[in-house]
Short mmCIF file of C-alpha atoms and ligand atoms in Angstrom, two decimals:
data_model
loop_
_atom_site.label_atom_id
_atom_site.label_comp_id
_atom_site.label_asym_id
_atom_site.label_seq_id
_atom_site.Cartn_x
_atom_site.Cartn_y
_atom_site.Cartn_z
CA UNK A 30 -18.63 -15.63 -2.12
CA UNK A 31 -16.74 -12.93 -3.81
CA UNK A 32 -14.88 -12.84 -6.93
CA UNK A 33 -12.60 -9.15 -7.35
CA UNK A 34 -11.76 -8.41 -10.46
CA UNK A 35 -11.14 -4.78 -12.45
CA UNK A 36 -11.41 -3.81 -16.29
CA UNK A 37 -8.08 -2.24 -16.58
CA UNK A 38 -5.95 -5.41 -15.28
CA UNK A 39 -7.25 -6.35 -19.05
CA UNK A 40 -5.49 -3.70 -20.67
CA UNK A 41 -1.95 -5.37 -20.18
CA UNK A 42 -1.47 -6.59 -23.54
CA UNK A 43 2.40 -8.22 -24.36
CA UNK A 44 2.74 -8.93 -27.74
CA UNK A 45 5.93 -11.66 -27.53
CA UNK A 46 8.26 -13.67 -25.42
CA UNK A 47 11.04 -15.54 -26.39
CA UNK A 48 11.07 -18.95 -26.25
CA UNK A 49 13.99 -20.80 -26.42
CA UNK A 50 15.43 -17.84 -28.49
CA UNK A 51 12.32 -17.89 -30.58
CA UNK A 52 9.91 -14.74 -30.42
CA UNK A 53 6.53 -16.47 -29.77
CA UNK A 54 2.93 -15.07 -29.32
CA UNK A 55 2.70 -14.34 -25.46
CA UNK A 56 0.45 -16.61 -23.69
CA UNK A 57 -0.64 -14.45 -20.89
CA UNK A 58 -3.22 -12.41 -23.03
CA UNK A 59 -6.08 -10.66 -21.73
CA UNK A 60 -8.86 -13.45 -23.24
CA UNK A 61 -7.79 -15.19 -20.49
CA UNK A 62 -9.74 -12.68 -18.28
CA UNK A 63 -12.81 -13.94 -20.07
CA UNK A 64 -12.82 -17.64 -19.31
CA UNK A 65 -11.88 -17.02 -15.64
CA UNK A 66 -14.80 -14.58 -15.12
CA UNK A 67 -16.94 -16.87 -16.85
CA UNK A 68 -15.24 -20.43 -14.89
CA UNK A 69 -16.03 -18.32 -11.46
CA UNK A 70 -19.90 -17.06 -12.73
CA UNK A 71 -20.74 -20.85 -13.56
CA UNK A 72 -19.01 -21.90 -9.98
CA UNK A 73 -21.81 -19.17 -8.55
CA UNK A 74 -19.34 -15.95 -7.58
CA UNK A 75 -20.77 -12.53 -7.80
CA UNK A 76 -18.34 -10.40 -9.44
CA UNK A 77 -16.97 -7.12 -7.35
CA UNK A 78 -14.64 -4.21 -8.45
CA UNK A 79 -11.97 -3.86 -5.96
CA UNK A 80 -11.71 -0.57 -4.52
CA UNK A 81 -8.78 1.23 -5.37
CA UNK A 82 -5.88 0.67 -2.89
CA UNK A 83 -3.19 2.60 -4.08
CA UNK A 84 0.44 1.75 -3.52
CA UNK A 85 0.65 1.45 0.15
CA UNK A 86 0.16 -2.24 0.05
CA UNK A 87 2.32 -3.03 -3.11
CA UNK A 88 4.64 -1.29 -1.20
CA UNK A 89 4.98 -3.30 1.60
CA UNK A 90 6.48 -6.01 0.16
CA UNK A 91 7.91 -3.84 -3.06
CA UNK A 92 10.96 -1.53 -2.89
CA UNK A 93 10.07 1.92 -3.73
CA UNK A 94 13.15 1.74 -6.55
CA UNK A 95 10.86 -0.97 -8.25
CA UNK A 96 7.65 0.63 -8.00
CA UNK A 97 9.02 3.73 -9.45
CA UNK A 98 10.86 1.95 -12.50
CA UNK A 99 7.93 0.14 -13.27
CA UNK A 100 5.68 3.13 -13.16
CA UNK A 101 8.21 5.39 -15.54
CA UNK A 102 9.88 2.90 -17.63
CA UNK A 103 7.76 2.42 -20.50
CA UNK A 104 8.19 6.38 -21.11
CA UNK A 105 11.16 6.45 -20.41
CA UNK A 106 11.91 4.01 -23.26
CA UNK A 107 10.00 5.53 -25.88
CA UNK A 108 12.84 7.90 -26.02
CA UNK A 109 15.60 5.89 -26.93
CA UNK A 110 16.07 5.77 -30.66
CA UNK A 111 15.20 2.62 -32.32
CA UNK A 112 13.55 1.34 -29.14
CA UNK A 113 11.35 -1.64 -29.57
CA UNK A 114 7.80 -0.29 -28.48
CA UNK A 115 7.95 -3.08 -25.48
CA UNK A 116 10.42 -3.31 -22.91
CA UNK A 117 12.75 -5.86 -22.93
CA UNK A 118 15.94 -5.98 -21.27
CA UNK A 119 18.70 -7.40 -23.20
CA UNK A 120 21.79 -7.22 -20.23
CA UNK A 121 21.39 -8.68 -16.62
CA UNK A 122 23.93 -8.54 -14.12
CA UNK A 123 25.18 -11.94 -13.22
CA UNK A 124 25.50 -10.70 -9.74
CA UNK A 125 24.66 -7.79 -8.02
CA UNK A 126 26.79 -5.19 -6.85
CA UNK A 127 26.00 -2.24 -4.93
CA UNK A 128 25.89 0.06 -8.24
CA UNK A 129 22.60 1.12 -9.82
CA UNK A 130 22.65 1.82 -13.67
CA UNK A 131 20.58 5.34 -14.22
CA UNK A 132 20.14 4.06 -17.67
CA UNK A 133 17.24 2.67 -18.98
CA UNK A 134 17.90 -0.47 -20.55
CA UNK A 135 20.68 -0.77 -17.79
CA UNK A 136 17.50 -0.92 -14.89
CA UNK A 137 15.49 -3.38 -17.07
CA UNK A 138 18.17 -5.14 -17.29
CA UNK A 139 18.41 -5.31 -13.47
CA UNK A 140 14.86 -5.26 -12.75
CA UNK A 141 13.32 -7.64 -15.02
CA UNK A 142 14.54 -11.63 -15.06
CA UNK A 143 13.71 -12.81 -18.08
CA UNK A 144 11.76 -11.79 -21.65
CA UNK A 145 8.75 -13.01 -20.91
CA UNK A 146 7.28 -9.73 -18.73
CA UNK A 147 7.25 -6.85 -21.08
CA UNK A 148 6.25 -3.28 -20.05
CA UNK A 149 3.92 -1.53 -22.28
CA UNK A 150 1.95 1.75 -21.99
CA UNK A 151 -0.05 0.12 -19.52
CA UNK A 152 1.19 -2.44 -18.02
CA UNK A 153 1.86 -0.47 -15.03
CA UNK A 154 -2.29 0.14 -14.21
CA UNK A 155 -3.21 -2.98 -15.16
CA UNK A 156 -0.69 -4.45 -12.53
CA UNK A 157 -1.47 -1.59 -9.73
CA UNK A 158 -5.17 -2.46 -10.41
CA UNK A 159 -4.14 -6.50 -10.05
CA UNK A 160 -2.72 -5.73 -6.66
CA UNK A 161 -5.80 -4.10 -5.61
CA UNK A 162 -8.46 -7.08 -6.34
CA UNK A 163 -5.37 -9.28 -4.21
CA UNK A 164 -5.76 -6.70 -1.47
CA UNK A 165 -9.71 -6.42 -1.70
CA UNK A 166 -10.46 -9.84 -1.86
CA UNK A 167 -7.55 -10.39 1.37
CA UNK A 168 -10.07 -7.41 3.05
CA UNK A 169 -13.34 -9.75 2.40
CA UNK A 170 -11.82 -12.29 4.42
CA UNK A 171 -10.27 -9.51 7.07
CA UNK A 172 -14.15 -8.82 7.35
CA UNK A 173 -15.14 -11.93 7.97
CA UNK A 174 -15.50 -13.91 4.62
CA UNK A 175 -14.99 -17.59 4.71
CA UNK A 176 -13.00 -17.12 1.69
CA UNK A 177 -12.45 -15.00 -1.73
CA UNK A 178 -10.68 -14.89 -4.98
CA UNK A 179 -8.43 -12.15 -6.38
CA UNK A 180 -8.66 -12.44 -10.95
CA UNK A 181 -5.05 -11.33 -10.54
CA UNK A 182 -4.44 -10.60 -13.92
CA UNK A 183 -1.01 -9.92 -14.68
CA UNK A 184 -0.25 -12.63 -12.46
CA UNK A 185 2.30 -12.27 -9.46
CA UNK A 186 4.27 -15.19 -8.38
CA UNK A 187 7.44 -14.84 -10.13
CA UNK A 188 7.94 -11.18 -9.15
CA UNK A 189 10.74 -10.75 -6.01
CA UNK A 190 10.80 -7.51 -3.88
CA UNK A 191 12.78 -5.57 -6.90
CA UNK A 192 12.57 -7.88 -10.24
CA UNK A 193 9.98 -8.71 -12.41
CA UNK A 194 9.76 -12.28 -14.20
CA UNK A 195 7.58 -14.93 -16.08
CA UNK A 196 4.94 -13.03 -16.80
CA UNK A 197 4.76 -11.01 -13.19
CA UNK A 198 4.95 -7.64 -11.99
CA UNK A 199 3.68 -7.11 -8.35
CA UNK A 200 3.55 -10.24 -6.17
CA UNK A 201 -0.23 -10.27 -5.41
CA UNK A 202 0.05 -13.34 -3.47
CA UNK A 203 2.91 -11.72 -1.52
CA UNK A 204 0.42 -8.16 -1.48
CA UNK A 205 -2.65 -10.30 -0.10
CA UNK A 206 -0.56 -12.30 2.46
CA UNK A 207 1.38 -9.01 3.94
CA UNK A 208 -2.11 -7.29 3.93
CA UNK A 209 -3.79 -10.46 6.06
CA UNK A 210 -0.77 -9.60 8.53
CA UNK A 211 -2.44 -6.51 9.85
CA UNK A 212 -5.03 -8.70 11.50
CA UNK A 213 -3.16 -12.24 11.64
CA UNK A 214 0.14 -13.02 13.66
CA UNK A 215 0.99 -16.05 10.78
CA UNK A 216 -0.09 -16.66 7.17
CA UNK A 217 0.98 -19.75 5.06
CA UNK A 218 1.17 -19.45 1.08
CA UNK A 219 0.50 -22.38 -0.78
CA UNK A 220 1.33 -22.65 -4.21
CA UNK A 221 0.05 -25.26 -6.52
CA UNK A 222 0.78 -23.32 -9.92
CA UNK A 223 2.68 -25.48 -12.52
CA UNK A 224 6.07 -23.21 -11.73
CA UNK A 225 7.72 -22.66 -8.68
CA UNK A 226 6.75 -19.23 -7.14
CA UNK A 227 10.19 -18.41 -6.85
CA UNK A 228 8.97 -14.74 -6.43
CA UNK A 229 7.19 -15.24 -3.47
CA UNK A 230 9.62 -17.63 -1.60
CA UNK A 231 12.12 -14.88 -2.18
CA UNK A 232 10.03 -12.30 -0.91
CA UNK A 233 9.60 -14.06 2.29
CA UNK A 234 12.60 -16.37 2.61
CA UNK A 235 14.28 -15.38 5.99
CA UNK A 236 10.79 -14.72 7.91
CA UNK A 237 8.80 -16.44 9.75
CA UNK A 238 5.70 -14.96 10.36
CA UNK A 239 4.84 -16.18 6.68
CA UNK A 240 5.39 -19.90 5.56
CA UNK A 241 5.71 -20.53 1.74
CA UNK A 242 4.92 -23.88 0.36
CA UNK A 243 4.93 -24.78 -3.05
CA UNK A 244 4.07 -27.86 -5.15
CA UNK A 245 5.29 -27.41 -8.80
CA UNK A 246 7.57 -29.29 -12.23
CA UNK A 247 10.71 -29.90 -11.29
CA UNK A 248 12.98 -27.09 -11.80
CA UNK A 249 16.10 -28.89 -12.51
CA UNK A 250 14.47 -29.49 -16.37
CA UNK A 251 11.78 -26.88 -16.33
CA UNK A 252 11.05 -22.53 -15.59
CA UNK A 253 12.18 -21.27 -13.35
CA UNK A 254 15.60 -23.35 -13.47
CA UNK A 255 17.33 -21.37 -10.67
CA UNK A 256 14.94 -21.78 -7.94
CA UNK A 257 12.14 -23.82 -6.31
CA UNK A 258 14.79 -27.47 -5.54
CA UNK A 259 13.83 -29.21 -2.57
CA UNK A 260 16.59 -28.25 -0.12
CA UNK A 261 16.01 -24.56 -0.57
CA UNK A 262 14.14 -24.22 3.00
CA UNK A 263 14.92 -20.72 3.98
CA UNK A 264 17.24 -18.90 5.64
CA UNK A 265 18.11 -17.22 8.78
CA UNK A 266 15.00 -16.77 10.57
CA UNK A 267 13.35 -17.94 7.98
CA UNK A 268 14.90 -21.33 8.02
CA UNK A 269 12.80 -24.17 8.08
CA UNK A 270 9.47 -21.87 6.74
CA UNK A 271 9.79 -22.48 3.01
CA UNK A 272 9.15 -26.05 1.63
CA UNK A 273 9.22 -26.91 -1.98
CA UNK A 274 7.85 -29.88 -3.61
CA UNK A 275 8.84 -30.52 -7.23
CA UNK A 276 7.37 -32.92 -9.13
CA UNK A 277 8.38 -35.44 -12.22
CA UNK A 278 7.30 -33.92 -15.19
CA UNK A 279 3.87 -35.16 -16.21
CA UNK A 280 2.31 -36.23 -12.81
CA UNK A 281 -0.94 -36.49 -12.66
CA UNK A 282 -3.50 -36.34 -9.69
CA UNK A 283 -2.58 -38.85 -7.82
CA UNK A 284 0.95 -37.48 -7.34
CA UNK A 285 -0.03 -33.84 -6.91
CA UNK A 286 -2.75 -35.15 -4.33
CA UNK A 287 0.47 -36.90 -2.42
CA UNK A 288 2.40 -33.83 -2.42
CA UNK A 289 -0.38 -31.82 -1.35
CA UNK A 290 -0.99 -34.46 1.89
CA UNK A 291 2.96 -33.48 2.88
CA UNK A 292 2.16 -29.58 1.59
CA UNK A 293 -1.15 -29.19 3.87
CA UNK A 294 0.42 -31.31 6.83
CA UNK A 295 3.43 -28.51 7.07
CA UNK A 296 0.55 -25.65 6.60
CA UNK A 297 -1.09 -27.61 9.56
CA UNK A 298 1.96 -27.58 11.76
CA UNK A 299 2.58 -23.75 11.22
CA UNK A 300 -0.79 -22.85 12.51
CA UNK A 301 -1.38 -19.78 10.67
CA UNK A 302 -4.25 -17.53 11.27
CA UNK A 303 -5.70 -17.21 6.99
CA UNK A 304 -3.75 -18.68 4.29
CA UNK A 305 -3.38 -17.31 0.63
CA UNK A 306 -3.69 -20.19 -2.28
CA UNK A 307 -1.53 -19.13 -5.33
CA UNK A 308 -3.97 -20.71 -7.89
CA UNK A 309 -2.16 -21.55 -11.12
CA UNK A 310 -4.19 -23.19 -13.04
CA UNK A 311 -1.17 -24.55 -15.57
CA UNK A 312 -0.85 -27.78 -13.82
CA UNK A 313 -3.42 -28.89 -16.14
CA UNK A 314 -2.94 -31.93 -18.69
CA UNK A 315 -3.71 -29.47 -21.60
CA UNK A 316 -2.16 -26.17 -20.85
CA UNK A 317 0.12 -25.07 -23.28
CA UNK A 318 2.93 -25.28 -20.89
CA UNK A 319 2.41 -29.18 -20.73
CA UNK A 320 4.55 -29.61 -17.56
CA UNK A 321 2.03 -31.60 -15.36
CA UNK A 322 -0.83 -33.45 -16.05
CA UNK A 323 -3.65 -32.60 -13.19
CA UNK A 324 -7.52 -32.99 -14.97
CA UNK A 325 -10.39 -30.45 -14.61
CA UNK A 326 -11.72 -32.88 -11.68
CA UNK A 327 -8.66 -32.88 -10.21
CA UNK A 328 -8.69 -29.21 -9.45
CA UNK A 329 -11.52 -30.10 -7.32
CA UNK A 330 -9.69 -32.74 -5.64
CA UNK A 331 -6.91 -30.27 -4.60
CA UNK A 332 -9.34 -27.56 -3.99
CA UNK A 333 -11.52 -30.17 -0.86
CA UNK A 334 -7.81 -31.07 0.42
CA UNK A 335 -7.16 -27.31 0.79
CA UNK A 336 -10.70 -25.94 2.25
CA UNK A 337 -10.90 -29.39 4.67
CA UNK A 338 -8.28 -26.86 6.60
CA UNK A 339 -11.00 -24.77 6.80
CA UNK A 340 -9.24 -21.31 7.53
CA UNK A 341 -10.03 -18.14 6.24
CA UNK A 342 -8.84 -18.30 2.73
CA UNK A 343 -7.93 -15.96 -0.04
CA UNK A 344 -7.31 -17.73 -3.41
CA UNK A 345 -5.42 -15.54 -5.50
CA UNK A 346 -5.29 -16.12 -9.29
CA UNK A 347 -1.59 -17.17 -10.97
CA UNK A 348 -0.81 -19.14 -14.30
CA UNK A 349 -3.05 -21.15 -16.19
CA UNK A 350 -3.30 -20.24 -20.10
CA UNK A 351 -5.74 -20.25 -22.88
CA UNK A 352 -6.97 -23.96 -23.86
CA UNK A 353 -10.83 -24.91 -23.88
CA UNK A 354 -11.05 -26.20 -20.22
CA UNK A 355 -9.53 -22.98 -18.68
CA UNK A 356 -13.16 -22.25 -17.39
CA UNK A 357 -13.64 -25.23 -16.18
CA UNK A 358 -10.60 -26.00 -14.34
CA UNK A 359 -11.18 -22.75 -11.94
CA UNK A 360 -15.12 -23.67 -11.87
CA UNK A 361 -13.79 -27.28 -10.60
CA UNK A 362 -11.41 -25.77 -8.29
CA UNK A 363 -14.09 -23.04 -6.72
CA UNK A 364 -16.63 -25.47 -6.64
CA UNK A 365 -14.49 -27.60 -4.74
CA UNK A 366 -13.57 -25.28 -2.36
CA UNK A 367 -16.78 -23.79 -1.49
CA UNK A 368 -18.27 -27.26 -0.58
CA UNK A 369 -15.94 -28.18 2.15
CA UNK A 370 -15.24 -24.75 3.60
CA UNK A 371 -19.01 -22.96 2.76
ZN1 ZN B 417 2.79 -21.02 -13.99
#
């Protein structure tokens, strides 16, 4: 099996977020690149460079206002006096209206959630090139691949349609899942990062052809605050195709593994034709974050639950941040997978 992965999604290189208030080192650095590659070389993945997709499938699911903002911004910037070097918005609408700053820091302001997804010089290639290992590895498995995995580095999850957030830019899991539709009538995304994937369930939240599950820390105490409770089940036609499963803070396998049974029972029931796995791998005991507490075998646990659905699978690569067993956790998880589903 497959792993996609590209150079210049390493060139993406924030400096800070704040944390509380409190500028802190940002924890989505490009080392982690390293420990994945080398967690899905010891789980026996060849390692392929995508092919270069261009913008067609980001903009599927992306607004071409977005896409463009993203892809001038950081210039843009650089020509305000007394800039910082980074983008950061520091003004968000509280609600949005139908007006549409021409400013700079105006449109960061609306297209950026938080402070934790600066734009630098190239942030915007290293999250084009992102989308394309999500769309090559989703073309694997269009081709007749039992499965694949996308290194989306930046991750995606917590990007909507128009706004970036919590570390993501383009919604690769959103990219992959759009891109299966070309050949599939109905794909499910399940989510089993540490934080809800309020991104995606935005993305999709009043359609049905794609059901979005996610299994994550409770949200009422814990990122992303605003989204991801349990009665938030979609809307219009979309009602009844998003389920979210927040946990207790500091659950451990045996929990996640229960939430997972009422996760992959839903996926079950919508019958889709491939699903997408949004593969954070912060759930883990030691990760920084320190919301759950899943162990390096437990990955693999999760991982059999998922591939015992057997369907054509593209696991696409989300949180998970620098501590020792970063590795290991995705080699437990591919492992896993690959055993039940070949
Ligand atoms: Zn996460």
């Amino acid at each position: 099996m497959k792993t996609f992965f590209a150079d210049e999604q390493k060139r993406h290189d924030p400096s800070f977020f704040l944390s509380s208030g409190a500028p802190q080192p940002n924890p989505e650095q490009p080392e982690r690149v390293e420990r994945l590659l080398s967690g899905a070389r010891a789980a026996g993945l060849e390692i392929v460079r995508p092919k270069d997709h261009g913008l067609g499938p980001v903009s599927a699911v992306h607004t071409p206002e977005y896409i463009d903002f993203l892809g001038r911004i950081h210039e843009r910037w650089q020509r305000i006096e007394g800039a910082s070097k980074e983008v950061i918005p520091n003004i968000h609408p509280i609600a949005r209206t139908g007006s549409y700053p021409a400013s700079a820091v105006g449109q960061a302001g609306y297209h950026m959630a938080d402070t934790s997804c600066p734009i630098s010089e190239h942030t915007f290639e290293s999250a084009c090139w992102s989308a394309s290992t999500a769309v090559s590895a989703a073309e694997a498995v269009m081709a007749g691949d039992a499965w694949s995995y996308a290194l989306c580095r930046p991750p995606g999850h917590h990007a909507f349609r128009d706004v970036a957030g919590g570390f993501c830019f383009f919604n690769n899991s959103g990219i992959a899942a759009e891109h299966l539709l070309k050949d599939a009538k109905r794909v499910a995304i399940l989510d089993v990062d540490l934080h809800h994937g309020n991104g995606t369930q935005g993305m999709f939240y009043e359609r049905r052809d794609v059901l979005t599950v996610s299994i994550h820390a409770d949200p009422v105490r814990f990122y992303p605050f605003f989204w991801g409770h349990a009665d938030e089940r979609g809307e219009g036609f979309g009602l009844g195709y998003n389920l979210n499963l927040p946990l207790a803070r500091k659950s451990g396998d045996d929990i996640f593994l229960y939430a997972l049974a009422v996760a992959i029972r839903r996926v079950e029931a919508f019958s889709p034709d491939a699903l997408v796995v949004a593969l954070g791998l912060d759930a883990f005991e030691q990760d920084p974050f320190g919301g759950l507490s899943v162990s390096t075998p437990g990955f693999a646990r999760i991982a059999e639950a998922i591939g015992a659905l057997r369907l054509p699978t593209v696991i696409v690569q989300e949180g998970g941040y620098l501590c020792d067993e970063l590795g290991d956790n995705l080699t437990s998880f591919l492992t896993g997978f690959g055993a039940l589903s070949g």
